[in-house]
Short mmCIF file of N, CA and C in Angstrom, two decimals:
data_model
loop_
_atom_site.label_atom_id
_atom_site.label_comp_id
_atom_site.label_asym_id
_atom_site.label_seq_id
_atom_site.Cartn_x
_atom_site.Cartn_y
_atom_site.Cartn_z
N MET G 1 27.30 -42.65 -29.55
CA MET G 1 26.55 -41.15 -29.98
C MET G 1 25.29 -41.18 -30.24
N THR G 2 24.45 -40.35 -29.76
CA THR G 2 23.01 -39.96 -29.16
C THR G 2 23.36 -39.31 -30.00
N LYS G 3 21.58 -40.44 -30.26
CA LYS G 3 20.70 -39.06 -31.69
C LYS G 3 20.42 -37.74 -31.44
N TYR G 4 21.13 -36.75 -32.23
CA TYR G 4 20.61 -35.29 -32.54
C TYR G 4 21.05 -34.11 -31.17
N ASN G 5 22.43 -35.44 -30.85
CA ASN G 5 23.43 -34.97 -29.67
C ASN G 5 22.35 -33.84 -28.57
N ILE G 6 21.51 -34.53 -28.08
CA ILE G 6 20.64 -34.45 -26.86
C ILE G 6 20.89 -34.61 -25.38
N THR G 7 21.39 -33.62 -24.69
CA THR G 7 21.46 -34.42 -22.99
C THR G 7 20.51 -33.52 -22.29
N GLU G 8 20.39 -34.90 -20.91
CA GLU G 8 19.13 -34.71 -20.52
C GLU G 8 19.68 -33.50 -19.50
N ARG G 9 19.06 -32.66 -19.64
CA ARG G 9 19.29 -31.02 -18.66
C ARG G 9 19.08 -31.49 -16.69
N LYS G 10 19.79 -31.00 -16.55
CA LYS G 10 19.72 -31.04 -14.94
C LYS G 10 19.45 -29.76 -14.20
N GLU G 11 18.46 -30.19 -13.29
CA GLU G 11 18.14 -29.21 -12.12
C GLU G 11 18.68 -28.64 -11.84
N ARG G 12 19.88 -27.43 -11.54
CA ARG G 12 20.28 -26.27 -11.15
C ARG G 12 20.00 -25.87 -9.74
N GLU G 13 20.36 -25.50 -8.88
CA GLU G 13 19.77 -25.03 -7.56
C GLU G 13 20.68 -23.80 -7.69
N ALA G 14 19.99 -22.67 -8.12
CA ALA G 14 20.58 -21.23 -8.04
C ALA G 14 21.78 -20.70 -6.66
N THR G 15 23.19 -20.95 -7.24
CA THR G 15 23.48 -20.98 -6.39
C THR G 15 23.44 -19.41 -4.52
N TYR G 16 23.01 -19.08 -5.09
CA TYR G 16 22.49 -17.87 -3.98
C TYR G 16 21.62 -18.26 -3.38
N ARG G 17 20.58 -19.08 -3.59
CA ARG G 17 19.53 -19.72 -2.37
C ARG G 17 20.75 -20.26 -1.43
N THR G 18 21.44 -20.71 -1.46
CA THR G 18 22.44 -21.23 -0.14
C THR G 18 22.70 -20.35 0.43
N LEU G 19 23.38 -19.03 -0.16
CA LEU G 19 23.65 -18.63 0.64
C LEU G 19 23.06 -17.89 2.08
N VAL G 20 21.73 -18.01 1.61
CA VAL G 20 21.21 -17.38 2.53
C VAL G 20 20.30 -17.81 4.14
N SER G 21 20.72 -17.90 5.17
CA SER G 21 21.25 -18.70 6.49
C SER G 21 19.39 -19.19 6.49
N PRO G 22 19.18 -20.18 6.89
CA PRO G 22 17.65 -20.51 6.97
C PRO G 22 17.07 -19.74 8.39
N ALA G 23 17.77 -18.82 8.92
CA ALA G 23 17.60 -17.97 10.17
C ALA G 23 16.88 -16.63 9.31
N LEU G 24 17.59 -16.43 8.50
CA LEU G 24 17.28 -15.54 7.99
C LEU G 24 15.82 -15.30 7.47
N MET G 25 16.10 -16.73 5.89
CA MET G 25 15.01 -17.20 5.23
C MET G 25 13.73 -16.95 6.05
N ASP G 26 13.69 -17.96 7.28
CA ASP G 26 12.38 -17.39 8.03
C ASP G 26 11.79 -15.83 8.52
N GLU G 27 13.04 -14.68 8.69
CA GLU G 27 12.68 -13.66 9.42
C GLU G 27 12.67 -13.14 7.84
N LEU G 28 13.12 -12.94 6.82
CA LEU G 28 12.76 -12.00 5.76
C LEU G 28 11.01 -12.93 5.00
N LYS G 29 11.11 -14.07 4.68
CA LYS G 29 9.62 -14.38 4.46
C LYS G 29 8.91 -14.13 5.43
N ASP G 30 9.17 -14.26 6.68
CA ASP G 30 7.19 -12.80 7.34
C ASP G 30 7.67 -11.99 6.90
N LYS G 31 8.40 -11.13 6.79
CA LYS G 31 9.16 -9.06 6.49
C LYS G 31 7.83 -9.35 5.16
N ILE G 32 8.33 -10.30 4.09
CA ILE G 32 7.87 -10.21 3.48
C ILE G 32 6.29 -10.12 2.94
N LEU G 33 5.23 -11.46 3.70
CA LEU G 33 4.33 -11.44 4.05
C LEU G 33 3.98 -10.64 4.75
N ASN G 34 4.33 -9.44 5.35
CA ASN G 34 3.73 -9.00 6.34
C ASN G 34 3.66 -7.77 4.72
N VAL G 35 4.69 -7.39 4.37
CA VAL G 35 4.55 -5.91 3.47
C VAL G 35 3.51 -6.05 1.97
N ILE G 36 4.19 -7.38 1.86
CA ILE G 36 3.42 -8.38 0.27
C ILE G 36 1.50 -7.61 0.56
N VAL G 37 1.08 -8.82 1.74
CA VAL G 37 -0.09 -9.15 2.01
C VAL G 37 -1.05 -7.66 2.91
N MET G 38 -0.23 -8.32 3.97
CA MET G 38 -0.66 -7.21 5.23
C MET G 38 -1.13 -5.58 5.19
N GLN G 39 -0.18 -5.45 4.53
CA GLN G 39 0.10 -4.03 3.50
C GLN G 39 -0.54 -4.30 2.50
N LYS G 40 -0.27 -5.11 1.73
CA LYS G 40 -1.36 -4.70 0.62
C LYS G 40 -0.70 -3.78 -0.17
N LYS G 41 0.31 -4.26 0.02
CA LYS G 41 1.50 -3.43 -1.68
C LYS G 41 1.43 -4.41 -2.38
N TYR G 42 0.99 -5.38 -2.80
CA TYR G 42 0.41 -6.18 -4.42
C TYR G 42 -0.29 -5.45 -5.48
N LYS G 43 -0.81 -4.55 -4.37
CA LYS G 43 -2.16 -3.87 -5.23
C LYS G 43 -1.62 -2.38 -5.90
N ASP G 44 -0.50 -2.65 -5.54
CA ASP G 44 0.59 -1.67 -6.07
C ASP G 44 1.26 -1.68 -7.81
N LYS G 45 0.68 -1.31 -8.49
CA LYS G 45 1.06 -1.54 -9.91
C LYS G 45 3.17 -2.08 -10.26
N ASP G 46 3.46 -0.69 -9.67
CA ASP G 46 4.95 0.08 -9.21
C ASP G 46 5.35 -0.99 -8.82
N TYR G 47 5.03 -1.51 -7.79
CA TYR G 47 6.25 -2.15 -6.44
C TYR G 47 5.86 -2.87 -7.19
N SER G 48 7.27 -3.54 -6.96
CA SER G 48 8.47 -3.98 -7.45
C SER G 48 9.44 -5.21 -7.00
N ALA G 49 10.44 -6.55 -6.88
CA ALA G 49 10.71 -6.38 -5.94
C ALA G 49 12.51 -5.57 -5.61
N LYS G 50 12.66 -5.15 -6.26
CA LYS G 50 13.83 -4.76 -5.84
C LYS G 50 12.95 -2.76 -4.58
N LYS G 51 11.77 -2.86 -5.15
CA LYS G 51 11.23 -1.86 -4.28
C LYS G 51 11.70 -2.37 -2.66
N LEU G 52 10.80 -3.69 -2.52
CA LEU G 52 10.60 -4.41 -1.46
C LEU G 52 11.82 -4.52 -1.34
N ALA G 53 12.82 -4.89 -1.39
CA ALA G 53 14.42 -5.07 -1.33
C ALA G 53 14.90 -3.93 -0.76
N ALA G 54 14.20 -2.55 -0.99
CA ALA G 54 14.89 -1.88 -0.39
C ALA G 54 14.37 -2.10 1.01
N ASP G 55 12.79 -1.59 0.84
CA ASP G 55 11.88 -1.06 1.97
C ASP G 55 12.53 -2.03 2.85
N LEU G 56 12.79 -3.68 3.04
CA LEU G 56 13.50 -4.62 3.48
C LEU G 56 14.54 -4.32 4.19
N GLY G 57 15.49 -3.42 3.41
CA GLY G 57 17.24 -3.09 3.95
C GLY G 57 18.31 -4.29 3.69
N THR G 58 17.26 -5.26 2.18
CA THR G 58 17.91 -5.97 1.83
C THR G 58 18.19 -6.29 0.17
N ASN G 59 18.40 -6.90 -0.47
CA ASN G 59 18.40 -6.63 -1.86
C ASN G 59 17.74 -8.41 -2.54
N THR G 60 17.32 -8.13 -4.45
CA THR G 60 16.68 -8.91 -4.31
C THR G 60 16.82 -10.31 -4.86
N ARG G 61 18.44 -10.02 -4.84
CA ARG G 61 18.49 -11.80 -5.24
C ARG G 61 18.01 -12.10 -3.09
N TYR G 62 18.02 -11.80 -2.32
CA TYR G 62 17.55 -12.19 -1.20
C TYR G 62 16.67 -12.56 -1.37
N VAL G 63 15.66 -11.41 -1.81
CA VAL G 63 13.73 -11.29 -1.52
C VAL G 63 14.36 -12.62 -2.74
N SER G 64 14.26 -12.51 -3.93
CA SER G 64 14.00 -13.73 -4.70
C SER G 64 13.98 -15.32 -3.89
N ALA G 65 15.49 -15.13 -3.97
CA ALA G 65 15.45 -16.88 -2.98
C ALA G 65 14.46 -16.72 -1.68
N VAL G 66 14.27 -16.15 -1.33
CA VAL G 66 13.93 -16.97 -0.22
C VAL G 66 12.00 -16.50 -0.90
N VAL G 67 11.52 -15.64 -1.93
CA VAL G 67 10.07 -16.23 -3.08
C VAL G 67 9.83 -17.79 -2.38
N ASN G 68 11.35 -17.69 -3.96
CA ASN G 68 11.74 -19.39 -4.84
C ASN G 68 11.11 -20.28 -3.82
N VAL G 69 11.87 -20.34 -2.49
CA VAL G 69 12.91 -20.59 -1.39
C VAL G 69 11.04 -21.30 -0.48
N LYS G 70 10.18 -20.41 0.11
CA LYS G 70 9.46 -20.71 0.99
C LYS G 70 8.52 -21.31 0.10
N PHE G 71 8.08 -19.99 -1.10
CA PHE G 71 6.89 -19.96 -1.82
C PHE G 71 6.61 -20.83 -2.60
N HIS G 72 8.22 -21.36 -3.59
CA HIS G 72 8.35 -22.22 -4.99
C HIS G 72 6.84 -21.32 -6.11
N MET G 73 7.52 -20.77 -5.95
CA MET G 73 7.37 -20.08 -7.51
C MET G 73 8.15 -17.90 -7.28
N ASN G 74 8.23 -17.53 -8.11
CA ASN G 74 9.04 -16.18 -8.59
C ASN G 74 7.99 -15.09 -8.07
N TYR G 75 8.95 -13.67 -7.96
CA TYR G 75 8.11 -12.85 -7.28
C TYR G 75 6.64 -12.32 -8.15
N THR G 76 6.67 -12.38 -9.31
CA THR G 76 6.29 -12.72 -9.92
C THR G 76 4.43 -12.74 -10.07
N SER G 77 5.29 -14.44 -9.62
CA SER G 77 3.29 -15.44 -9.58
C SER G 77 3.60 -15.24 -7.98
N PHE G 78 4.34 -14.62 -7.07
CA PHE G 78 3.39 -14.17 -5.47
C PHE G 78 2.60 -13.44 -5.57
N VAL G 79 3.30 -12.45 -6.15
CA VAL G 79 2.32 -10.94 -6.31
C VAL G 79 1.05 -11.29 -6.64
N ASN G 80 0.98 -12.27 -8.06
CA ASN G 80 -0.11 -12.17 -8.91
C ASN G 80 -0.91 -12.97 -7.79
N LYS G 81 -1.07 -13.64 -7.24
CA LYS G 81 -1.59 -15.01 -6.41
C LYS G 81 -2.92 -14.18 -5.73
N TYR G 82 -2.18 -13.54 -4.81
CA TYR G 82 -2.91 -12.33 -4.07
C TYR G 82 -3.76 -11.46 -4.88
N ARG G 83 -2.88 -11.26 -6.03
CA ARG G 83 -4.29 -10.49 -6.20
C ARG G 83 -5.68 -10.65 -7.15
N ILE G 84 -4.70 -12.38 -7.72
CA ILE G 84 -6.30 -12.76 -8.36
C ILE G 84 -7.28 -13.09 -7.09
N GLU G 85 -6.56 -13.54 -6.18
CA GLU G 85 -7.84 -13.95 -5.04
C GLU G 85 -8.31 -12.34 -4.55
N GLU G 86 -7.53 -11.85 -4.78
CA GLU G 86 -8.47 -10.04 -4.21
C GLU G 86 -9.26 -10.77 -5.28
N ALA G 87 -9.49 -10.41 -6.16
CA ALA G 87 -10.17 -10.31 -7.56
C ALA G 87 -11.24 -11.07 -7.26
N MET G 88 -11.14 -12.24 -7.62
CA MET G 88 -11.53 -13.57 -7.05
C MET G 88 -13.03 -13.44 -6.66
N SER G 89 -13.52 -12.24 -4.72
CA SER G 89 -13.83 -12.20 -3.99
C SER G 89 -14.53 -10.86 -4.27
N ILE G 90 -13.87 -9.80 -5.13
CA ILE G 90 -15.14 -8.70 -5.84
C ILE G 90 -15.21 -9.53 -7.17
N LEU G 91 -14.88 -9.95 -7.80
CA LEU G 91 -16.02 -10.66 -9.01
C LEU G 91 -17.13 -10.73 -8.44
N VAL G 92 -17.89 -11.73 -6.91
CA VAL G 92 -18.95 -12.42 -6.91
C VAL G 92 -18.84 -11.40 -5.19
N ASP G 93 -18.51 -10.44 -5.09
CA ASP G 93 -19.11 -9.34 -4.63
C ASP G 93 -20.73 -8.61 -5.70
N LYS G 94 -21.65 -9.02 -3.96
CA LYS G 94 -22.93 -7.89 -4.90
C LYS G 94 -22.47 -6.42 -5.43
N ARG G 95 -21.36 -6.11 -4.02
CA ARG G 95 -21.52 -4.19 -3.61
C ARG G 95 -20.81 -4.20 -5.11
N TYR G 96 -20.28 -5.01 -6.29
CA TYR G 96 -19.33 -5.13 -7.07
C TYR G 96 -19.90 -5.26 -8.53
N GLN G 97 -20.61 -5.30 -8.71
CA GLN G 97 -21.51 -6.03 -9.75
C GLN G 97 -21.79 -5.41 -10.97
N ASP G 98 -21.09 -4.51 -11.01
CA ASP G 98 -21.56 -3.38 -11.88
C ASP G 98 -20.45 -2.70 -12.70
N LEU G 99 -19.32 -3.57 -11.68
CA LEU G 99 -17.60 -2.97 -12.00
C LEU G 99 -17.70 -4.28 -13.48
N ARG G 100 -16.57 -3.39 -13.99
CA ARG G 100 -16.38 -4.16 -15.34
C ARG G 100 -15.18 -4.60 -15.09
N ILE G 101 -14.40 -5.67 -15.95
CA ILE G 101 -13.41 -6.53 -15.31
C ILE G 101 -11.85 -5.64 -15.27
N GLU G 102 -12.17 -4.69 -16.38
CA GLU G 102 -10.66 -4.33 -16.86
C GLU G 102 -10.81 -2.97 -14.89
N GLU G 103 -11.84 -3.07 -14.81
CA GLU G 103 -11.68 -1.70 -14.07
C GLU G 103 -11.67 -3.23 -12.06
N VAL G 104 -12.02 -4.27 -12.12
CA VAL G 104 -10.81 -4.75 -10.83
C VAL G 104 -10.33 -5.14 -11.22
N SER G 105 -9.86 -5.40 -12.57
CA SER G 105 -7.83 -5.34 -12.77
C SER G 105 -7.01 -4.27 -12.32
N ASP G 106 -7.85 -3.03 -12.58
CA ASP G 106 -7.17 -2.18 -11.77
C ASP G 106 -7.44 -2.14 -10.45
N MET G 107 -8.22 -2.38 -10.03
CA MET G 107 -8.57 -2.55 -8.19
C MET G 107 -7.17 -3.60 -7.58
N VAL G 108 -6.68 -4.29 -8.15
CA VAL G 108 -5.91 -5.79 -7.29
C VAL G 108 -4.87 -5.03 -7.78
N GLY G 109 -4.65 -4.49 -8.61
CA GLY G 109 -2.63 -3.96 -8.85
C GLY G 109 -2.14 -4.54 -10.54
N PHE G 110 -3.06 -4.83 -11.14
CA PHE G 110 -2.41 -4.83 -12.75
C PHE G 110 -2.31 -3.91 -13.30
N ALA G 111 -1.26 -4.02 -13.78
CA ALA G 111 -1.27 -2.93 -15.28
C ALA G 111 -1.96 -2.64 -16.69
N ASN G 112 -2.29 -4.25 -17.19
CA ASN G 112 -3.72 -4.09 -17.89
C ASN G 112 -4.55 -5.64 -17.44
N ARG G 113 -5.64 -5.49 -18.67
CA ARG G 113 -6.20 -5.87 -18.21
C ARG G 113 -6.05 -8.07 -19.13
N GLN G 114 -4.61 -7.75 -20.81
CA GLN G 114 -4.49 -8.79 -20.75
C GLN G 114 -3.44 -9.73 -19.65
N SER G 115 -2.91 -8.82 -18.44
CA SER G 115 -1.74 -9.62 -17.89
C SER G 115 -2.83 -10.38 -17.10
N PHE G 116 -4.21 -9.56 -16.90
CA PHE G 116 -4.75 -9.87 -16.01
C PHE G 116 -5.68 -10.91 -15.96
N TYR G 117 -6.04 -11.08 -17.31
CA TYR G 117 -6.42 -12.58 -17.97
C TYR G 117 -5.45 -13.58 -17.62
N ALA G 118 -4.78 -13.05 -18.22
CA ALA G 118 -2.93 -14.35 -18.65
C ALA G 118 -3.78 -15.45 -17.02
N SER G 119 -3.06 -14.57 -16.42
CA SER G 119 -2.79 -14.95 -14.03
C SER G 119 -4.03 -14.94 -14.02
N PHE G 120 -5.31 -15.41 -14.00
CA PHE G 120 -5.77 -15.32 -13.60
C PHE G 120 -6.16 -17.00 -14.66
N TYR G 121 -6.30 -16.89 -15.83
CA TYR G 121 -6.75 -18.44 -16.28
C TYR G 121 -5.41 -19.01 -15.74
N ARG G 122 -4.18 -18.52 -15.37
CA ARG G 122 -3.15 -19.41 -15.28
C ARG G 122 -3.81 -19.93 -13.70
N ILE G 123 -4.35 -19.52 -13.19
CA ILE G 123 -3.88 -20.15 -11.62
C ILE G 123 -5.22 -20.58 -11.24
N MET G 124 -6.33 -19.69 -11.82
CA MET G 124 -7.25 -20.57 -12.04
C MET G 124 -8.33 -21.54 -13.13
N GLY G 125 -7.76 -21.58 -13.97
CA GLY G 125 -8.04 -22.50 -15.48
C GLY G 125 -9.00 -22.00 -16.21
N THR G 126 -9.66 -20.83 -15.59
CA THR G 126 -11.26 -20.14 -16.30
C THR G 126 -10.69 -18.55 -16.68
N THR G 127 -11.66 -18.34 -17.57
CA THR G 127 -11.43 -16.24 -17.01
C THR G 127 -11.65 -15.76 -16.43
N PRO G 128 -12.01 -14.23 -15.69
CA PRO G 128 -12.20 -13.90 -14.85
C PRO G 128 -14.57 -13.45 -14.95
N ARG G 129 -14.26 -13.12 -16.25
CA ARG G 129 -15.96 -12.68 -17.13
C ARG G 129 -16.36 -14.59 -16.31
N GLU G 130 -15.72 -15.90 -16.92
CA GLU G 130 -16.11 -17.48 -16.64
C GLU G 130 -16.60 -16.90 -15.19
N TYR G 131 -15.36 -16.97 -13.98
CA TYR G 131 -15.33 -17.44 -13.29
C TYR G 131 -16.78 -16.82 -12.33
N LYS G 132 -16.92 -14.58 -12.85
CA LYS G 132 -18.04 -14.22 -12.07
C LYS G 132 -19.11 -14.91 -12.74
N ALA G 133 -19.94 -15.35 -13.62
CA ALA G 133 -20.72 -16.07 -14.88
C ALA G 133 -21.06 -17.04 -13.61
N GLN G 134 -19.95 -18.06 -13.23
CA GLN G 134 -20.57 -19.20 -12.59
C GLN G 134 -20.81 -19.09 -11.34
N HIS G 135 -19.79 -18.12 -10.68
CA HIS G 135 -20.36 -17.88 -8.99
C HIS G 135 -21.08 -16.57 -8.89
N ALA G 136 -21.51 -16.28 -9.86
CA ALA G 136 -23.03 -15.11 -9.32
C ALA G 136 -24.32 -15.58 -8.68
N VAL G 137 -24.12 -15.02 -7.52
CA VAL G 137 -25.10 -15.42 -7.07
C VAL G 137 -26.87 -14.56 -7.59
N ALA G 138 -27.59 -15.63 -7.75
CA ALA G 138 -29.16 -15.03 -7.69
C ALA G 138 -29.48 -14.93 -7.24
N ALA G 139 -29.75 -13.12 -7.82
CA ALA G 139 -30.44 -12.70 -6.35
C ALA G 139 -32.02 -12.61 -6.85
N PRO G 140 -32.62 -12.91 -5.75
CA PRO G 140 -34.43 -13.21 -6.03
C PRO G 140 -34.57 -12.07 -7.23
N LYS G 141 -35.67 -13.17 -7.87
CA LYS G 141 -36.76 -11.96 -8.68
C LYS G 141 -38.05 -11.12 -8.09
N PRO G 142 -38.16 -10.42 -8.09
CA PRO G 142 -39.22 -9.83 -6.97
C PRO G 142 -40.54 -10.53 -7.64
N ALA G 143 -40.94 -10.50 -6.70
CA ALA G 143 -42.46 -11.57 -6.75
C ALA G 143 -43.17 -10.60 -7.46
N THR G 144 -44.22 -10.74 -8.74
CA THR G 144 -44.64 -10.57 -9.26
C THR G 144 -46.48 -11.19 -8.92
N ARG G 145 -47.06 -9.62 -8.73
CA ARG G 145 -48.71 -10.88 -8.26
C ARG G 145 -49.10 -11.53 -9.93
N ALA G 146 -50.12 -12.21 -9.89
CA ALA G 146 -51.51 -13.12 -10.78
C ALA G 146 -51.55 -11.75 -11.42
N PRO G 147 -52.23 -11.11 -11.99
CA PRO G 147 -53.06 -10.68 -12.69
C PRO G 147 -54.58 -10.84 -12.26
N LYS G 148 -55.72 -9.09 -11.27
CA LYS G 148 -56.72 -9.92 -11.19
C LYS G 148 -57.75 -10.37 -12.02
N LYS G 149 -58.37 -10.90 -11.46
CA LYS G 149 -59.55 -11.78 -12.77
C LYS G 149 -61.13 -10.74 -12.82
N ALA G 150 -60.60 -9.86 -13.94
CA ALA G 150 -61.96 -9.04 -13.67
C ALA G 150 -63.21 -9.26 -13.17
N LYS G 151 -63.96 -8.97 -13.37
CA LYS G 151 -65.26 -9.57 -11.94
C LYS G 151 -66.03 -8.79 -13.43
N ASN G 152 -67.06 -10.05 -13.04
CA ASN G 152 -68.53 -10.10 -14.65
C ASN G 152 -69.21 -9.73 -14.03
#
């Protein structure tokens, strides 16, 4: 008998993943990328896997299976990846330098600041504020003239 009755956990493959044919999986992958990335649906806070499935004329299990198999992550992580990528470009863009972090979070589709910070840190290993500080391009300071010497 093993101590504490601990058994090794086996990695199980979700059975519904094998029900999706490879051809359908490739087709859905392209459609998912088109909707999420090209149409920028990741910016919509309320765009769920259920809405995506309805837009594609399929079910959420198929969407979940395709995202898991083709992108090696769950739906939320998949969408957040694109949100973070856009946030990274906004954070270092001079045109948006006066935006607060919360405003950037809202622009890219996060429902709240906490989920933005958590996702950003999980993907980048740093906070959005630290990322912005590290990648801020130092604006050149205006040239200052030396004061003129008074003539005696």
